[in-house]
Structure formats: structure tokens, C-alpha cells
Coordinates of C-alpha atoms and ligand atoms in Angstrom, one line a residue:
X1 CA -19.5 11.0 1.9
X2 CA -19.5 8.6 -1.3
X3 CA -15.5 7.5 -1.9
X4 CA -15.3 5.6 -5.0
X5 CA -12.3 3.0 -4.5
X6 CA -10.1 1.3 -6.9
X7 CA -8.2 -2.0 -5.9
X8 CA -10.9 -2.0 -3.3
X9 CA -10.5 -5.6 -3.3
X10 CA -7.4 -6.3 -2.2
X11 CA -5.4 -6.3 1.4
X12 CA -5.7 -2.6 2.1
X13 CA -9.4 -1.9 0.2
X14 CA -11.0 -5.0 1.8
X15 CA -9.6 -3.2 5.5
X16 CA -10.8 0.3 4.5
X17 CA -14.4 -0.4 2.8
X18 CA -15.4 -1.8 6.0
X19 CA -13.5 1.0 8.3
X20 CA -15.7 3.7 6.0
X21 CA -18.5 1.5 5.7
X22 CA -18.6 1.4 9.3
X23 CA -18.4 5.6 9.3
X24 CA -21.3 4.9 7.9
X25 CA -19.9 6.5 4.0
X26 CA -20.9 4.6 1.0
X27 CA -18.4 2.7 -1.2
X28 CA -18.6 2.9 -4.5
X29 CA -15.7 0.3 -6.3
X30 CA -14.1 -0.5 -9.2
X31 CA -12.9 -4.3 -9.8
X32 CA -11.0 -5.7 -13.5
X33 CA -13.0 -8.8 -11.9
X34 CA -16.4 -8.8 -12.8
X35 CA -17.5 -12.1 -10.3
X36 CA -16.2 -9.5 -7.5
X37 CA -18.6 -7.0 -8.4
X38 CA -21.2 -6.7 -5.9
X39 CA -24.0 -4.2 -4.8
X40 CA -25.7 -4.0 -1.3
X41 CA -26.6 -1.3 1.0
X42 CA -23.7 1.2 1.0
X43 CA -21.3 -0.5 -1.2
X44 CA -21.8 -1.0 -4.7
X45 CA -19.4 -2.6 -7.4
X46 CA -18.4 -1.1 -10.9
X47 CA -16.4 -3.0 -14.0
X48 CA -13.2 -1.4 -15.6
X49 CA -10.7 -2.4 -17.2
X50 CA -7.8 -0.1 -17.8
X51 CA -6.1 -1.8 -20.0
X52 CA -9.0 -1.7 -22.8
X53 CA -9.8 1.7 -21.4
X54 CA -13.0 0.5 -20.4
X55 CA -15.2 1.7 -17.6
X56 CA -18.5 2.1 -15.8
X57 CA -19.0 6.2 -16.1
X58 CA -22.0 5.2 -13.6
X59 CA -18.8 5.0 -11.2
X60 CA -18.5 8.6 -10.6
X61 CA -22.1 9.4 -9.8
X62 CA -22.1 11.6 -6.8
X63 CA -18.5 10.5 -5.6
X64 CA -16.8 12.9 -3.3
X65 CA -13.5 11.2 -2.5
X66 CA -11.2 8.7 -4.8
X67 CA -8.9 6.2 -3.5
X68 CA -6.5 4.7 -5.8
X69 CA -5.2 1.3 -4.8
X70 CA -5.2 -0.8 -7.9
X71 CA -1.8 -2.2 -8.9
X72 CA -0.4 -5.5 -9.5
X73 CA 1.3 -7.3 -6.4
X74 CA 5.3 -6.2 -6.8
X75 CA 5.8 -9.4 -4.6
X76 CA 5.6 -11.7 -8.6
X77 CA 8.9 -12.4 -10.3
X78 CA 9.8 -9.2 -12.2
X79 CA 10.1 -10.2 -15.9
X80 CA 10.5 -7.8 -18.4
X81 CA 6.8 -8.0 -19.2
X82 CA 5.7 -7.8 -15.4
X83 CA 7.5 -4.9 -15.3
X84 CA 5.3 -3.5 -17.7
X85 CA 2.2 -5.2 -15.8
X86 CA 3.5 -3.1 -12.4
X87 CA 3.8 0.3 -14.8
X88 CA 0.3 -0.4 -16.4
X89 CA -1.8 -1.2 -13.8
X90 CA -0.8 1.8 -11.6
X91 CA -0.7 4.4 -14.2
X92 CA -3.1 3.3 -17.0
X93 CA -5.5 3.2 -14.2
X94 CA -5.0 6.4 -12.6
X95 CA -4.8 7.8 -16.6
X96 CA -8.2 6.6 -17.3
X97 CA -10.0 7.7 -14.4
X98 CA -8.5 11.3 -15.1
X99 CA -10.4 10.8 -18.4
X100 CA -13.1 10.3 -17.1
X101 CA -13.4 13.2 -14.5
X102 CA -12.2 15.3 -17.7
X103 CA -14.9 15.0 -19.8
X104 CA -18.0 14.0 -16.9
X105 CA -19.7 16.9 -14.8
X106 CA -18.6 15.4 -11.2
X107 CA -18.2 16.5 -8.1
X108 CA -15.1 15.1 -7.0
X109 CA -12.8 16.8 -4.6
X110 CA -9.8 14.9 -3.7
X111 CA -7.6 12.3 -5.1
X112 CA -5.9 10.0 -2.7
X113 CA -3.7 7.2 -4.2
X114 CA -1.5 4.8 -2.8
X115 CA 3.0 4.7 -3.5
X116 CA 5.5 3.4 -1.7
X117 CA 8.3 4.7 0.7
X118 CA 10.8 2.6 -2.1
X119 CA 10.7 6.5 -3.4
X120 CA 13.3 7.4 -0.7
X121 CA 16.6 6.2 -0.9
X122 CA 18.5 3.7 0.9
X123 CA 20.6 5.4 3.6
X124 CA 22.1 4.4 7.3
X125 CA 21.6 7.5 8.2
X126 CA 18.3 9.7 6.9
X127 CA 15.4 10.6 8.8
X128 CA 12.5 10.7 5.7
X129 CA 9.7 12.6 6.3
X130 CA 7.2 14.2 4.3
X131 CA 9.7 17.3 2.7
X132 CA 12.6 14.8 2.3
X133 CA 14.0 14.5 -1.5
X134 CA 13.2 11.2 -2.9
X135 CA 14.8 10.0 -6.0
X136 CA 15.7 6.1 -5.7
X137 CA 17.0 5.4 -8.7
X138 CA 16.1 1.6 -8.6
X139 CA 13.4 0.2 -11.0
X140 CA 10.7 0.2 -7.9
X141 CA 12.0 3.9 -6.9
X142 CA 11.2 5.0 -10.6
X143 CA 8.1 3.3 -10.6
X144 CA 6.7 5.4 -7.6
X145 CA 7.7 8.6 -8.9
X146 CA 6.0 7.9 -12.0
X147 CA 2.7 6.7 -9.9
X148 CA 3.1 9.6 -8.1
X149 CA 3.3 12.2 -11.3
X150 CA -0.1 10.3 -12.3
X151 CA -2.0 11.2 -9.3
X152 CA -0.7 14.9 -9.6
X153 CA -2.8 15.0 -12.4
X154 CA -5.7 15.3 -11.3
X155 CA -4.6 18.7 -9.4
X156 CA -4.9 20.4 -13.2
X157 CA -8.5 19.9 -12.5
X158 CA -8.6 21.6 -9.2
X159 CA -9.1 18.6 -7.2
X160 CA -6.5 18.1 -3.8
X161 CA -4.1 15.0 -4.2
X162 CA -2.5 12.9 -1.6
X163 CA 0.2 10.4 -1.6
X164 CA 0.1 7.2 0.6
X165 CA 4.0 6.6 1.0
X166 CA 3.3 2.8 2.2
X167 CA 5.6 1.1 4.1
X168 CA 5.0 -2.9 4.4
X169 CA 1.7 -3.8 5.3
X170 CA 1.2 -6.3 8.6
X171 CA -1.7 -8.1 8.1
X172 CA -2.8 -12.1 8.5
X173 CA -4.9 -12.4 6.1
X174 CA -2.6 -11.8 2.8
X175 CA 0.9 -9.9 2.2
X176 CA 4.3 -9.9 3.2
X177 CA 4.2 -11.2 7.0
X178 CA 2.2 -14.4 5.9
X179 CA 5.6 -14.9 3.4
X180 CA 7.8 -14.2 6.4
X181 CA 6.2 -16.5 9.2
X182 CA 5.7 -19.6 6.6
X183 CA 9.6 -20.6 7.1
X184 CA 10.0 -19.2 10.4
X185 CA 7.2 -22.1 11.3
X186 CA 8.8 -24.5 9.0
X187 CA 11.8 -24.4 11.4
X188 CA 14.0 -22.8 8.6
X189 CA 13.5 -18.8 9.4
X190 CA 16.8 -16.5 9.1
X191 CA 17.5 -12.8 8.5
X192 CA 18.9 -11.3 5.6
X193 CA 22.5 -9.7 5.3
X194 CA 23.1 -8.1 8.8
X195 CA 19.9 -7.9 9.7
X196 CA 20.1 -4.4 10.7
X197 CA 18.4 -3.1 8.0
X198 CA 15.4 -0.5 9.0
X199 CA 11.6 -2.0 7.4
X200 CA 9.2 0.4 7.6
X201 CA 6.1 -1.2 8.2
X202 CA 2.1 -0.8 9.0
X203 CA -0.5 -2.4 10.7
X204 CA -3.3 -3.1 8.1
X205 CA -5.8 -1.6 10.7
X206 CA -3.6 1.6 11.5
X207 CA -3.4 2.2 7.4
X208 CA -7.3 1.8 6.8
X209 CA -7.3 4.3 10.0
X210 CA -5.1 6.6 8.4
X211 CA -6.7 7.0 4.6
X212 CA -10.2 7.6 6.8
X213 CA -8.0 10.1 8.5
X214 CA -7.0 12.1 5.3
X215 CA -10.1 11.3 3.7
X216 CA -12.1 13.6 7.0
X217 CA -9.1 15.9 7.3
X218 CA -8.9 16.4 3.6
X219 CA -4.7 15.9 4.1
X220 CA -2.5 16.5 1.0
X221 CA 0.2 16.2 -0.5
X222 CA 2.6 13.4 0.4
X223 CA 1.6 11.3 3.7
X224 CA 4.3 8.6 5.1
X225 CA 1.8 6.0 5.5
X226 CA 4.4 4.1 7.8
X227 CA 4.0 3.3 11.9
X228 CA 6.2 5.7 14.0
X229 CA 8.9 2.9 14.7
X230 CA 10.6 0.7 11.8
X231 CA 11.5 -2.4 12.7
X232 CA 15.4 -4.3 11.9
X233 CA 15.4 -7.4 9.6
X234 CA 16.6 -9.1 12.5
X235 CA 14.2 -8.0 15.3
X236 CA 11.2 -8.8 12.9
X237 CA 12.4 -12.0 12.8
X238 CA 12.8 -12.4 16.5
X239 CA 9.5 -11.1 17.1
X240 CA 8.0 -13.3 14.8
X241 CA 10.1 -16.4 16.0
X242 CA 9.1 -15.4 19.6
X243 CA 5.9 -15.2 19.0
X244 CA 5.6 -18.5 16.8
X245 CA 7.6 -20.4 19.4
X246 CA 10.3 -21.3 17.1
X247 CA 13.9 -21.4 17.7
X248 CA 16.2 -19.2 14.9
X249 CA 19.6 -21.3 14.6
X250 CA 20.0 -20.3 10.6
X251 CA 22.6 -18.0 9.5
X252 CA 21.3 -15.2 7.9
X253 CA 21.4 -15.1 4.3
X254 CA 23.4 -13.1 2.3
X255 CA 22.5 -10.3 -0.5
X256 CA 24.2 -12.0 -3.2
X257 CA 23.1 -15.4 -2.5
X258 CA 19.3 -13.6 -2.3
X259 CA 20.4 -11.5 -5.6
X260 CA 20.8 -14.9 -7.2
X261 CA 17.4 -16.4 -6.2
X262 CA 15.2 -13.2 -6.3
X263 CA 16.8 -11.1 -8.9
X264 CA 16.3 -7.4 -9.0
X265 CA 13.4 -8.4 -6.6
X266 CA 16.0 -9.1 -3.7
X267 CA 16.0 -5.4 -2.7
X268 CA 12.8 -5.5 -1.4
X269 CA 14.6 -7.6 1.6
X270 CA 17.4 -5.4 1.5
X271 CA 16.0 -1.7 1.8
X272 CA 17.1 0.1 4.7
X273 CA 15.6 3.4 5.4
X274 CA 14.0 5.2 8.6
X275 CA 10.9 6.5 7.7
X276 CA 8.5 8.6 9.6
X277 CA 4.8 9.5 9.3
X278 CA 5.1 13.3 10.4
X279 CA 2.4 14.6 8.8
X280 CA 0.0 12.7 10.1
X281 CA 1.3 12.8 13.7
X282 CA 1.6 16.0 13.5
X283 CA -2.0 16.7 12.7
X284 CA -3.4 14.9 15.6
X285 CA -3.4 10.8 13.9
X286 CA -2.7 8.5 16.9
X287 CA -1.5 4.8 15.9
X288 CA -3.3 1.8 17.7
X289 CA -0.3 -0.3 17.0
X290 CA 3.1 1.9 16.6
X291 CA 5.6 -0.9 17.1
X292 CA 5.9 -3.9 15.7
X293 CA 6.1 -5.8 19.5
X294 CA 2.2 -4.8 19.4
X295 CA 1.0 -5.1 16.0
X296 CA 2.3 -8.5 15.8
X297 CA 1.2 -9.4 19.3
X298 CA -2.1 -8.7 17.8
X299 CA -1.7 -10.4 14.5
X300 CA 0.1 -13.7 15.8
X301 CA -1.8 -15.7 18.7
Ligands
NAP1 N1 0.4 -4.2 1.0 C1 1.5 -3.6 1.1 O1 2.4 -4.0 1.9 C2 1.8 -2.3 0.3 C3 2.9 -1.6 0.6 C4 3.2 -0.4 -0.2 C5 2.3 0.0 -1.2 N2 1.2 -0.8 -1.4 C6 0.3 -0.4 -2.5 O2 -1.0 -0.2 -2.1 C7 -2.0 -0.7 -3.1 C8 -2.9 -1.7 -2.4 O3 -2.1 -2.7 -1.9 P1 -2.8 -4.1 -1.5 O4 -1.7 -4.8 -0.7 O5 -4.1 -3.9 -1.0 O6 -2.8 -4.8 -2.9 P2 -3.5 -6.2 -3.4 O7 -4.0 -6.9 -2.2 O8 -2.5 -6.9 -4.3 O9 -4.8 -5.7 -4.2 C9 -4.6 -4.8 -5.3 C10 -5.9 -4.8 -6.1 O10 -5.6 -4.1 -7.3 C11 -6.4 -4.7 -8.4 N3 -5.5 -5.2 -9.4 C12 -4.6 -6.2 -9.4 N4 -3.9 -6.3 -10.6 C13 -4.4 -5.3 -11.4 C14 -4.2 -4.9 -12.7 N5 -3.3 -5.6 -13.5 N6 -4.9 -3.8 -13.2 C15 -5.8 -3.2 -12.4 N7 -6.1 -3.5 -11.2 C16 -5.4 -4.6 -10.7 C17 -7.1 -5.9 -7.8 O11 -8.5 -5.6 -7.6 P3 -9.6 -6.1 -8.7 O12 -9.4 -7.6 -8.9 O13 -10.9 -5.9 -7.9 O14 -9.5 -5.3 -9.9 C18 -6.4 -6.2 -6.4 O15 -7.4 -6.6 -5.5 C19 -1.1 -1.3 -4.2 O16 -1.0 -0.3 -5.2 C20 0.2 -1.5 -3.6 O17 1.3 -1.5 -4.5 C21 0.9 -1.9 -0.7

């Protein structure tokens, strides 16, 4: 299959080119970066940039599947006008590629872009899966649903559309572990509020695994791209002290002490939900790493 990938770039793109690559699909992508645009045997680079509403039509050429990753990191202070930046980047994108499939003869069949379990709302005690209501209310839970109505597009031109709820991606190359161990090695590691709150996470190799999964099983709808286990605050910060060989003596820090450093951004440490990829298991998907004792057994030596 060709599978023309935006974002491909990034922590989850770099993780899934070369999962399809090896499937031996080729990998077309589109970068706002024109030095990262490259072309070899399989994989071949495209410019865009959404928020000009420029882009290479050369792109679509023969493209079966489209992954939709591009978005600015949500882990940069969120300023009035990053706000803005988080909005654009997901939706102008998504907009202008719908443009683009509405006006060139393509043969483009599905539609898979990425969102985030901050959809569902915080709760001690729901189970989420796929047909569970989600409405958060917060700005990041607003965000996803509007992501979300932009990929649902692209069904008004009779292609399928799925929805990568992500939960935290474990990888150690880039992302939010990396920003978790750096204190926890520093000596000066610590939970946050009672620690008990539920993370839904991923390792980066199970979630490349899984959008070559919907991509071959042509899956729709909404997918919890999540492991089958969350992990506490406070366990994922055992683990990782264990792990690291590093004692944790702090106390853990409270919300409104977090509130006053991160802003609105402290809910991101906060967010306590049980989410659980059904759909997926349910269809046969088998996770290499389903707790977070083994995915970070693999990802910290
Ligand atoms: N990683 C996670 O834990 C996680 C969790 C939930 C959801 N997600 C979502 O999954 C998607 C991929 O995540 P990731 O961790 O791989 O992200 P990432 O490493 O930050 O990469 C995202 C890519 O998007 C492109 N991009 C950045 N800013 C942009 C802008 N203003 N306009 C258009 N494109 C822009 C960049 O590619 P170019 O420079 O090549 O254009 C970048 O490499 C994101 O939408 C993210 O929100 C990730």
C-alpha cells in the first residue's frame, strides 16, 4: 500500500514509517520543514504548509491510506496564542488536505488521524472504551473533539475514518517519560497529588503496531490507542525510580502548588481516567508491552 503521513516526523511517525516501511509499504510524507524532506526507496518527502494553505498535490499520487499526526507538542506553555498554534496545526491541516482530496481524482480510502483520550472525562470510577460518551469540558477535551469533527470529514467523501484516542506515549527517544525520569535521576523525583491517579499510557512500539493494525484491518471509527493496563502517578514513579536506582524521599506535590507553576497545563499531571483499548483487543491486536513494569523494563536499562 502507499500511506501518505503527516507529522511523519515526529515521535510516533518516525516509529511507524519504519514499522510500514519494514511491511514493505511505501511512505509518502508531508513535513512544514523543508530540510526534513527527503526521498529514497520507499519513502519520499512532500512540503506543506497549512498555515499558507500550501501544498505538494504530487503528495496524493496513488496514496491509499492517510495518517494524520501533525500537531504542535501540547507539552509548550499554553499562551493564548499557543492555543491557537495547538487549534491550527491539527485542524488547518486536516482542513487542507480535505481540500485537496475534494477537488484531485485520488484513490484514497481511509483516514486515520491521531486525538487524545483527554476527550473522556476525568472520573474515579469509569471504564472508557470505544462507545463511552466523551465530552471533557477542559480546553484540551475541546480541542480533541474539534480534531476529531475534522477527521469526520473526510467521511462526506466516502472514505472510512478512524480515531487514535492516544494515551501517553513511552518512548526514549523524545516525549513525556524523558520529562519524567530527568528529576527522578536528578535525585528530586515526587508524585503528584495522591498519586493515585490512573495514566493511560503506550509503548511507542505497541502504537506504531497498532496504526499498521487498523491501517491492514481497515478499523474505524474511534480506537483507544492506550495499553490494556493504566498505570497510577505514583507506581510510574516507582517503576521509574526502581528502575533508575534512585531513592524517592520527596513529598508529592500538590495540584495547586502545580496549578501555580504549569497553569491550565497542570491537568495534564492531574488526569485520572481508566481507559481501555477494546476495539482493538477485541479484533485480535496483541500488545508486546501491556504494562508499564515491561515497557519500561524495555525502555530503561
Ligand atoms: N506522543 C504522545 O504522548 C501523544 C499522546 C496523545 C496524542 N498524541 C498526538 O499524536 C500526534 C503525533 O504525536 P508525536 O508525539 O509524534 O508528536 P511530535 O513528536 O511533536 O511530532 C509532531 C509532528 O507534527 C509536525 N508539526 C509540529 N508543529 C506543527 C505545526 N505547527 N503545523 C503543522 N505540523 C506541525 C512536525 O512535523 P514536520 O516538522 O515534519 O512538519 C512534528 O514532527 C500529535 O498530534 C499528538 O498530539 C501524541
Amino acid at each position: 500500500m502507499k500511506i501518505l503521513i503527516t507529522g511523519a516526523t515526529g515521535l510516533i511517525g518516525q516509529e511507524l514509517t519504519n514499522q510500514l516501511l519494514q511491511e514493505n509499504h511505501i511512505v509518502h510524507y508531508l513535513t512544514t520543514t523543508p530540510f526534513k524532506s527527503h526521498r529514497r526507496q520507499n519513502y519520499f518527502g512532500f512540503n506543506w504548509n497549512p498555515k499558507t494553505g500550501k501544498i505538494d498535490e504530487n503528495c496524493i499520487q496513488g496514496v491509499d491510506v492517510i495518517v494524520h499526526l501533525a500537531g504542535a507538542s501540547i507539552a509548550e506553555k499554553w499562551t493564548p496564542y499557543y492555543k491557537n498554534e495547538l487549534h491550527d496545526s491539527r485542524i488547518q491541516s486536516a482542513d487542507l488536505l480535505f481540500q485537496l482530496l475534494s477537488k484531485t481524482p485520488n484513490q484514497v480510502k481511509h483516514f486515520i488521524s491521531a486525538s487524545g483520550t483527554a476527550i473522556y472525562p476525568d472520573s474515579d470510577s469509569a471504564l472508557y472504551d470505544e462507545e463511552a460518551i466523551a465530552s471533557d469540558d477542559s480546553f484540551l477535551g475541546d480541542l480533541v473533539q474539534k480534531w476529531e469533527a475534522s477527521a469526520d470529514q473526510f467521511k462526506s467523501l466516502h472514505i472510512k475514518v478512524t480515531k487514535m484516542r492516544t494515551g501517553i506515549v513511552f518512548s526514549n527517544k523524545k516525549g513525556a517519560l524523558r520529562e519524567m525520569i530527568k528529576p527522578i535521576k536528578m535525585f528530586v523525583g515526587t508524585g503528584f497529588g495522591s498519586g493515585k491517579q490512573l495514566q493511560s499510557w503506550i509503548h511507542i512500539k505497541d502504537i506504531a503496531r497498532m496504526y499498521s493494525f487498523v491501517i491492514q484491518n481497515q478499523v474505524e471509527g474511534v480506537v483507544n490507542a492506550v495499553a490494556p493496563i493504566p498505570v497510577s502517578n505514583q507506581e510510574l514513579t516507582s517503576i521509574i525510580a526502581k528502575r533508575l536506582h534512585r531513592p524517592l524521599f520527596l513529598p508529592n506535590l500538590p495540584r495547586s502548588f502545580m496549578k501555580m507553576v504549569l497553569g491550565e497545563m497542570h491537568i495534564l499531571l492531574f488526569n485520572n481516567k481508566n481507559v481501555v483499548p477494546k476495539k482493538v483487543v477485541n479484533l485480535g491486536f496483541k500488545f508486546d508491552y501491556p504494562t508499564a513494569e515491561i515497557a519500561l523494563s524495555h525502555l530503561i536499562k
